[in-house]
Structures are given as C-alpha cells and as structure tokens.
Amino acid sequence: MTSLPASPHVIDASQRWAAHREPPARRTLLTAAASLAAAWLAGCSSAGLRTEAAPASRPGSTPGTPKAAYQRLMEGNRRWVANELQHPDRDPTRRELLATGQQPYAAVLSCIDSRVPPELVFDTGLGDLFVMRSGGTALGPVVTGSVEYGPMTSGTPLIVVLGHQRCGAVAAAYKALRDDEPLPGNLQAITHALRPAYEQAVRERSADPIETMARAQVKLTANALRGNRDLAPLVAKGDLAVVSAYYSLDTGQVEILNGAPA
C-alpha cells in the first residue's frame, strides 16, 4: 500500500510538540542566560546613572586658583549658615575616584574645638581639604610642616587659618599668662605659642581681651605662614593665598580677617 505524504499541519504540530518536549535542563540554562544578560545591562545602566548623579566626583572639577578655591569654600559656608547643605563628594563613586590619588583645593588649619569641624563648616567632602588642627591654631614644626604639605607637594592654592569664638585654648593660655601659672604637661607649649597674641591683646586693652587675643592669634598665624621661607615664594607668584578667618559659634558664619584673594 502506497504511503500518503504527511499533511503540513501534522508536521507543524509535530515540531511544536518536539519544542514543547525540549529537555528541562536546556530550558533552565537558556532562562539563566537571559536573566544574566538582563542583570548586566541593568548594572551598566545604573552605573551610568550614578555617574551622572555625582558630577562633583568627576576629574577636573577641583578649583585650581586661590580665588576659585576661596569662592568654593565660602559658598560652602553660606550653605552651612543657611541650612542648605549639599554634602558634596560624599559617595562611593568619589571614594573610588580618590583611591589612588588626591588633589585637595584648600588646606585648613583650625583649632581642635569639637564645634568647629572644617569639613562641615565649609560643606565639603572626601578629597576636598587638607585639615590640620591644633589648640588655638598654635604653630610648631610638625604643624607647620603639615600645612606646607599641600601647597608644596600637591599645588594646593589656598590655606585658611580658622580661629573661632569662645576658644577654650586661648582662654586657658590667657589666664595662665596673666596669672603666671603654667599649665600642666605639654599644654604649656600652647601657652608659649600664644604668648605674642596675648601680648597684643594686653596692649590693645579691649573690653574682651580673650576674644581680642583669639583674633590676634589667627592673624599672627596666617602672617607667619604667609612669610614662611617655603610658602612665601608661592604667595609672591600668586599661586597661593593664606587667609585668616574667624568662625562664629552662634551663627556658623566664617568672617574673613585678612588675606582674601582678589
């Protein structure tokens, strides 16, 4: 008996049935591959979104001149005072960018007071500032060397000496010098470093000699750094500015005393 050719509809049905009977292991493998590809694409997309969300983390955004660095800092302080903080440069992308190098745009020498953290006062983040802290912004070889580090090794264009209102270190040094009663331990080294500011405050005979001494200390420290043998040539060329500033505990505002770049 002659066999009749199979109907095309029968062949299609047979193929569909074979596809439906595809081994489970193969179907699982294909599903996993599709999921992996989708996850990879989503990861690439989200990475791109993170980069766009953190423009401050991109190379080339660091201020390169004293004036630009000064303006960046003061803009941050205005945000701090107005409670309009941006918290820049504080994300994993920024951390990864800085893992192999840094180029801070300012060095800040402030007092050790817990109420005056420069990174918050100027609304900055990772890699933005070199920060040194000493009682009453007192100078010494190690502190001076630390301040010199940024301008001399990284081209940091700005130094800010930041004193503050109601400084405990200045008050203690003032009383110790006035009463001729040395402070215990190495605290006396702070008293010795602040003596020129004390003498200036005594000469001025102001109503608030401790506040006068605190402001005088900031200016004297900035003047000493500005005339430093290694920093003075950078200042003379216009590559570096040394600013003295005073922080109000009451308002959060930074007042510039002298040295602001034109």
mmCIF file of C-alpha atoms in Angstrom:
data_model
loop_
_atom_site.group_PDB
_atom_site.id
_atom_site.type_symbol
_atom_site.label_atom_id
_atom_site.label_comp_id
_atom_site.label_asym_id
_atom_site.label_seq_id
_atom_site.Cartn_x
_atom_site.Cartn_y
_atom_site.Cartn_z
ATOM 1 C CA MET A 1 0.000 0.000 0.000
ATOM 2 C CA THR A 2 1.423 3.386 -1.001
ATOM 3 C CA SER A 3 2.036 5.764 1.907
ATOM 4 C CA LEU A 4 0.473 9.178 1.608
ATOM 5 C CA PRO A 5 2.625 12.213 2.312
ATOM 6 C CA ALA A 6 2.112 13.681 5.752
ATOM 7 C CA SER A 7 -0.070 16.755 5.949
ATOM 8 C CA PRO A 8 1.825 20.037 6.524
ATOM 9 C CA HIS A 9 -0.428 20.666 9.515
ATOM 10 C CA VAL A 10 0.688 17.340 11.008
ATOM 11 C CA ILE A 11 4.384 18.310 10.562
ATOM 12 C CA ASP A 12 3.845 21.695 12.258
ATOM 13 C CA ALA A 13 2.054 20.066 15.132
ATOM 14 C CA SER A 14 4.866 17.535 15.457
ATOM 15 C CA GLN A 15 7.505 20.285 15.566
ATOM 16 C CA ARG A 16 5.570 22.249 18.175
ATOM 17 C CA TRP A 17 5.258 19.115 20.259
ATOM 18 C CA ALA A 18 9.033 18.493 19.959
ATOM 19 C CA ALA A 19 9.788 22.048 21.052
ATOM 20 C CA HIS A 20 7.468 21.653 23.994
ATOM 21 C CA ARG A 21 9.342 18.465 24.890
ATOM 22 C CA GLU A 22 12.718 20.303 24.971
ATOM 23 C CA PRO A 23 14.849 18.944 27.805
ATOM 24 C CA PRO A 24 14.235 20.849 31.099
ATOM 25 C CA ALA A 25 17.976 21.329 31.654
ATOM 26 C CA ARG A 26 18.350 23.224 28.381
ATOM 27 C CA ARG A 27 15.330 25.405 29.126
ATOM 28 C CA THR A 28 16.795 26.248 32.565
ATOM 29 C CA LEU A 29 20.157 27.143 31.003
ATOM 30 C CA LEU A 30 18.552 29.470 28.461
ATOM 31 C CA THR A 31 16.471 31.172 31.153
ATOM 32 C CA ALA A 32 19.529 31.721 33.338
ATOM 33 C CA ALA A 33 21.495 33.194 30.432
ATOM 34 C CA ALA A 34 18.680 35.603 29.645
ATOM 35 C CA SER A 35 18.473 36.687 33.292
ATOM 36 C CA LEU A 36 22.226 37.214 33.472
ATOM 37 C CA ALA A 37 22.196 39.371 30.336
ATOM 38 C CA ALA A 38 19.345 41.475 31.714
ATOM 39 C CA ALA A 39 21.145 41.972 35.026
ATOM 40 C CA TRP A 40 24.361 43.002 33.234
ATOM 41 C CA LEU A 41 22.514 45.569 31.149
ATOM 42 C CA ALA A 42 20.717 46.926 34.208
ATOM 43 C CA GLY A 43 24.027 47.195 36.060
ATOM 44 C CA CYS A 44 25.599 49.168 33.240
ATOM 45 C CA SER A 45 22.587 51.474 33.124
ATOM 46 C CA SER A 46 22.569 52.125 36.882
ATOM 47 C CA ALA A 47 26.319 52.767 36.886
ATOM 48 C CA GLY A 48 25.772 55.411 34.275
ATOM 49 C CA LEU A 49 23.052 56.984 36.394
ATOM 50 C CA ARG A 50 25.330 57.076 39.448
ATOM 51 C CA THR A 51 27.999 58.874 37.462
ATOM 52 C CA GLU A 52 25.512 61.496 36.296
ATOM 53 C CA ALA A 53 24.234 61.950 39.861
ATOM 54 C CA ALA A 54 27.690 62.835 41.212
ATOM 55 C CA PRO A 55 29.199 65.460 38.905
ATOM 56 C CA ALA A 56 31.447 66.707 41.716
ATOM 57 C CA SER A 57 33.226 63.333 41.584
ATOM 58 C CA ARG A 58 34.407 63.855 38.034
ATOM 59 C CA PRO A 59 38.087 64.663 37.430
ATOM 60 C CA GLY A 60 38.778 68.288 36.571
ATOM 61 C CA SER A 61 36.259 69.816 38.980
ATOM 62 C CA THR A 62 38.885 70.876 41.537
ATOM 63 C CA PRO A 63 39.466 74.662 41.788
ATOM 64 C CA GLY A 64 42.969 75.427 40.541
ATOM 65 C CA THR A 65 43.486 79.041 41.648
ATOM 66 C CA PRO A 66 43.446 80.757 45.062
ATOM 67 C CA LYS A 67 40.384 82.808 44.115
ATOM 68 C CA ALA A 68 38.407 79.829 42.814
ATOM 69 C CA ALA A 69 39.279 77.760 45.892
ATOM 70 C CA TYR A 70 38.331 80.636 48.186
ATOM 71 C CA GLN A 71 34.987 81.096 46.432
ATOM 72 C CA ARG A 72 34.243 77.357 46.654
ATOM 73 C CA LEU A 73 34.897 77.367 50.397
ATOM 74 C CA MET A 74 32.835 80.471 51.099
ATOM 75 C CA GLU A 75 29.922 79.150 49.031
ATOM 76 C CA GLY A 76 30.007 76.059 51.226
ATOM 77 C CA ASN A 77 29.954 78.165 54.378
ATOM 78 C CA ARG A 78 26.984 80.139 53.088
ATOM 79 C CA ARG A 79 25.124 76.844 52.611
ATOM 80 C CA TRP A 80 26.083 75.820 56.153
ATOM 81 C CA VAL A 81 24.711 79.062 57.599
ATOM 82 C CA ALA A 82 21.503 78.852 55.542
ATOM 83 C CA ASN A 83 20.991 75.125 56.265
ATOM 84 C CA GLU A 84 21.065 74.371 52.534
ATOM 85 C CA LEU A 85 23.765 71.711 52.645
ATOM 86 C CA GLN A 86 24.675 69.771 49.505
ATOM 87 C CA HIS A 87 27.043 67.254 51.159
ATOM 88 C CA PRO A 88 29.222 67.130 48.014
ATOM 89 C CA ASP A 89 31.829 64.489 47.279
ATOM 90 C CA ARG A 90 30.476 62.008 49.816
ATOM 91 C CA ASP A 91 29.522 58.967 47.729
ATOM 92 C CA PRO A 92 31.119 55.640 46.751
ATOM 93 C CA THR A 93 31.973 56.970 43.294
ATOM 94 C CA ARG A 94 34.025 59.771 44.864
ATOM 95 C CA ARG A 95 35.733 57.292 47.200
ATOM 96 C CA GLU A 96 36.702 55.061 44.296
ATOM 97 C CA LEU A 97 37.958 58.035 42.285
ATOM 98 C CA LEU A 98 40.288 59.075 45.110
ATOM 99 C CA ALA A 99 41.576 55.599 45.933
ATOM 100 C CA THR A 100 44.824 56.132 44.016
ATOM 101 C CA GLY A 101 45.383 59.876 44.448
ATOM 102 C CA GLN A 102 44.145 63.191 45.776
ATOM 103 C CA GLN A 103 44.288 66.891 44.944
ATOM 104 C CA PRO A 104 42.614 68.949 47.702
ATOM 105 C CA TYR A 105 41.928 72.554 46.746
ATOM 106 C CA ALA A 106 42.476 74.017 50.235
ATOM 107 C CA ALA A 107 44.367 73.394 53.460
ATOM 108 C CA VAL A 108 42.634 74.447 56.672
ATOM 109 C CA LEU A 109 44.414 74.916 59.982
ATOM 110 C CA SER A 110 41.762 75.134 62.670
ATOM 111 C CA CYS A 111 41.503 74.799 66.415
ATOM 112 C CA ILE A 112 40.882 71.386 67.996
ATOM 113 C CA ASP A 113 37.459 72.535 69.219
ATOM 114 C CA SER A 114 34.801 69.888 68.528
ATOM 115 C CA ARG A 115 32.320 72.571 67.445
ATOM 116 C CA VAL A 116 34.433 73.717 64.502
ATOM 117 C CA PRO A 117 34.885 70.808 62.042
ATOM 118 C CA PRO A 118 36.134 72.372 58.766
ATOM 119 C CA GLU A 119 34.543 69.734 56.522
ATOM 120 C CA LEU A 120 31.104 70.648 57.912
ATOM 121 C CA VAL A 121 31.660 74.391 58.292
ATOM 122 C CA PHE A 122 32.531 74.598 54.578
ATOM 123 C CA ASP A 123 30.160 71.817 53.392
ATOM 124 C CA THR A 124 32.907 69.791 51.735
ATOM 125 C CA GLY A 125 33.601 66.080 51.262
ATOM 126 C CA LEU A 126 36.223 63.450 50.531
ATOM 127 C CA GLY A 127 39.418 64.746 48.981
ATOM 128 C CA ASP A 128 38.474 68.435 49.173
ATOM 129 C CA LEU A 129 40.565 69.613 52.132
ATOM 130 C CA PHE A 130 43.821 69.006 53.924
ATOM 131 C CA VAL A 131 42.886 69.572 57.573
ATOM 132 C CA MET A 132 45.261 70.298 60.449
ATOM 133 C CA ARG A 133 44.060 71.071 63.965
ATOM 134 C CA SER A 134 45.957 72.420 66.951
ATOM 135 C CA GLY A 135 44.927 74.139 70.164
ATOM 136 C CA GLY A 136 44.346 77.812 69.365
ATOM 137 C CA THR A 137 45.806 77.248 65.860
ATOM 138 C CA ALA A 138 49.230 77.197 67.525
ATOM 139 C CA LEU A 139 52.157 76.612 65.194
ATOM 140 C CA GLY A 140 55.111 74.289 65.698
ATOM 141 C CA PRO A 141 57.459 72.381 63.382
ATOM 142 C CA VAL A 142 55.110 69.431 62.823
ATOM 143 C CA VAL A 143 52.011 71.612 62.382
ATOM 144 C CA THR A 144 53.832 73.978 60.017
ATOM 145 C CA GLY A 145 55.185 71.065 58.010
ATOM 146 C CA SER A 146 51.683 69.613 57.751
ATOM 147 C CA VAL A 147 50.322 72.923 56.439
ATOM 148 C CA GLU A 148 53.184 73.138 53.926
ATOM 149 C CA TYR A 149 52.474 69.661 52.585
ATOM 150 C CA GLY A 150 49.518 70.544 50.341
ATOM 151 C CA PRO A 151 50.952 73.639 48.613
ATOM 152 C CA MET A 152 54.428 72.148 48.256
ATOM 153 C CA THR A 153 53.513 68.655 47.054
ATOM 154 C CA SER A 154 50.038 68.928 45.508
ATOM 155 C CA GLY A 155 49.822 72.535 44.357
ATOM 156 C CA THR A 156 47.042 73.314 46.835
ATOM 157 C CA PRO A 157 46.283 77.001 46.114
ATOM 158 C CA LEU A 158 44.701 78.085 49.406
ATOM 159 C CA ILE A 159 45.481 77.975 53.120
ATOM 160 C CA VAL A 160 42.864 79.068 55.651
ATOM 161 C CA VAL A 161 43.744 79.648 59.304
ATOM 162 C CA LEU A 162 40.423 79.304 61.125
ATOM 163 C CA GLY A 163 40.043 80.630 64.657
ATOM 164 C CA HIS A 164 36.742 80.764 66.475
ATOM 165 C CA GLN A 165 34.560 82.429 69.049
ATOM 166 C CA ARG A 166 34.955 81.454 72.743
ATOM 167 C CA CYS A 167 38.127 79.445 72.179
ATOM 168 C CA GLY A 168 38.933 77.378 75.272
ATOM 169 C CA ALA A 169 42.603 77.006 74.385
ATOM 170 C CA VAL A 170 43.032 80.755 74.040
ATOM 171 C CA ALA A 171 41.146 81.397 77.298
ATOM 172 C CA ALA A 172 43.338 78.916 79.180
ATOM 173 C CA ALA A 173 46.532 80.394 77.730
ATOM 174 C CA TYR A 174 45.376 83.937 78.522
ATOM 175 C CA LYS A 175 44.710 83.112 82.172
ATOM 176 C CA ALA A 176 47.954 81.157 82.536
ATOM 177 C CA LEU A 177 49.982 84.069 81.164
ATOM 178 C CA ARG A 178 48.066 86.721 83.083
ATOM 179 C CA ASP A 179 48.398 84.891 86.403
ATOM 180 C CA ASP A 180 51.883 83.497 85.671
ATOM 181 C CA GLU A 181 50.679 79.978 86.405
ATOM 182 C CA PRO A 182 51.998 77.432 83.873
ATOM 183 C CA LEU A 183 49.563 74.879 82.502
ATOM 184 C CA PRO A 184 50.276 71.195 83.219
ATOM 185 C CA GLY A 185 52.186 68.897 80.871
ATOM 186 C CA ASN A 186 52.532 69.807 77.221
ATOM 187 C CA LEU A 187 49.635 72.259 77.459
ATOM 188 C CA GLN A 188 52.284 74.783 78.394
ATOM 189 C CA ALA A 189 53.625 74.533 74.838
ATOM 190 C CA ILE A 190 50.318 76.003 73.629
ATOM 191 C CA THR A 191 50.664 78.835 76.123
ATOM 192 C CA HIS A 192 54.156 79.573 74.862
ATOM 193 C CA ALA A 193 52.982 79.594 71.212
ATOM 194 C CA LEU A 194 50.136 82.001 72.024
ATOM 195 C CA ARG A 195 52.212 84.493 74.012
ATOM 196 C CA PRO A 196 52.593 87.007 71.108
ATOM 197 C CA ALA A 197 48.801 87.128 70.725
ATOM 198 C CA TYR A 198 48.430 87.605 74.474
ATOM 199 C CA GLU A 199 50.871 90.497 74.471
ATOM 200 C CA GLN A 200 48.999 92.121 71.594
ATOM 201 C CA ALA A 201 45.687 91.792 73.435
ATOM 202 C CA VAL A 202 47.209 93.365 76.550
ATOM 203 C CA ARG A 203 48.447 96.322 74.520
ATOM 204 C CA GLU A 204 45.032 96.888 72.962
ATOM 205 C CA ARG A 205 43.248 96.898 76.359
ATOM 206 C CA SER A 206 39.931 95.814 74.849
ATOM 207 C CA ALA A 207 36.774 95.088 76.812
ATOM 208 C CA ASP A 208 37.045 91.380 75.861
ATOM 209 C CA PRO A 209 40.775 90.565 75.939
ATOM 210 C CA ILE A 210 40.283 86.838 75.330
ATOM 211 C CA GLU A 211 38.309 87.464 72.142
ATOM 212 C CA THR A 212 40.899 90.035 71.068
ATOM 213 C CA MET A 213 43.662 87.503 71.733
ATOM 214 C CA ALA A 214 41.861 84.820 69.719
ATOM 215 C CA ARG A 215 41.539 87.092 66.678
ATOM 216 C CA ALA A 216 45.127 88.275 67.032
ATOM 217 C CA GLN A 217 46.336 84.673 67.161
ATOM 218 C CA VAL A 218 44.625 83.821 63.870
ATOM 219 C CA LYS A 219 46.178 86.811 62.113
ATOM 220 C CA LEU A 220 49.628 86.152 63.569
ATOM 221 C CA THR A 221 49.494 82.510 62.483
ATOM 222 C CA ALA A 222 48.412 83.450 58.954
ATOM 223 C CA ASN A 223 51.134 86.105 58.756
ATOM 224 C CA ALA A 224 53.744 83.580 59.876
ATOM 225 C CA LEU A 225 52.667 81.106 57.185
ATOM 226 C CA ARG A 226 52.457 83.822 54.539
ATOM 227 C CA GLY A 227 56.045 84.810 55.279
ATOM 228 C CA ASN A 228 57.269 81.234 55.628
ATOM 229 C CA ARG A 229 60.517 80.639 53.741
ATOM 230 C CA ASP A 230 58.993 77.899 51.601
ATOM 231 C CA LEU A 231 55.487 79.295 51.185
ATOM 232 C CA ALA A 232 56.358 82.965 50.594
ATOM 233 C CA PRO A 233 57.593 82.378 47.004
ATOM 234 C CA LEU A 234 54.268 80.697 46.128
ATOM 235 C CA VAL A 235 52.371 83.636 47.627
ATOM 236 C CA ALA A 236 54.536 86.112 45.709
ATOM 237 C CA LYS A 237 53.804 84.343 42.407
ATOM 238 C CA GLY A 238 50.077 84.319 43.076
ATOM 239 C CA ASP A 239 49.939 80.536 43.223
ATOM 240 C CA LEU A 240 48.946 80.508 46.896
ATOM 241 C CA ALA A 241 46.807 82.638 49.201
ATOM 242 C CA VAL A 242 46.876 82.453 53.007
ATOM 243 C CA VAL A 243 43.649 83.645 54.607
ATOM 244 C CA SER A 244 42.896 84.297 58.268
ATOM 245 C CA ALA A 245 39.280 83.673 59.244
ATOM 246 C CA TYR A 246 37.096 83.606 62.335
ATOM 247 C CA TYR A 247 34.156 81.281 62.978
ATOM 248 C CA SER A 248 31.071 82.301 64.934
ATOM 249 C CA LEU A 249 29.712 79.548 67.151
ATOM 250 C CA ASP A 250 26.447 81.479 67.359
ATOM 251 C CA THR A 251 25.710 81.831 63.638
ATOM 252 C CA GLY A 252 28.019 79.350 61.882
ATOM 253 C CA GLN A 253 29.380 82.119 59.687
ATOM 254 C CA VAL A 254 33.041 82.431 58.749
ATOM 255 C CA GLU A 255 34.340 86.002 58.863
ATOM 256 C CA ILE A 256 37.438 86.788 56.796
ATOM 257 C CA LEU A 257 40.012 88.795 58.736
ATOM 258 C CA ASN A 258 42.665 89.236 56.036
ATOM 259 C CA GLY A 259 44.342 87.674 53.034
ATOM 260 C CA ALA A 260 41.307 87.009 50.818
ATOM 261 C CA PRO A 261 42.477 86.601 47.192
ATOM 262 C CA ALA A 262 41.371 89.396 44.868
#
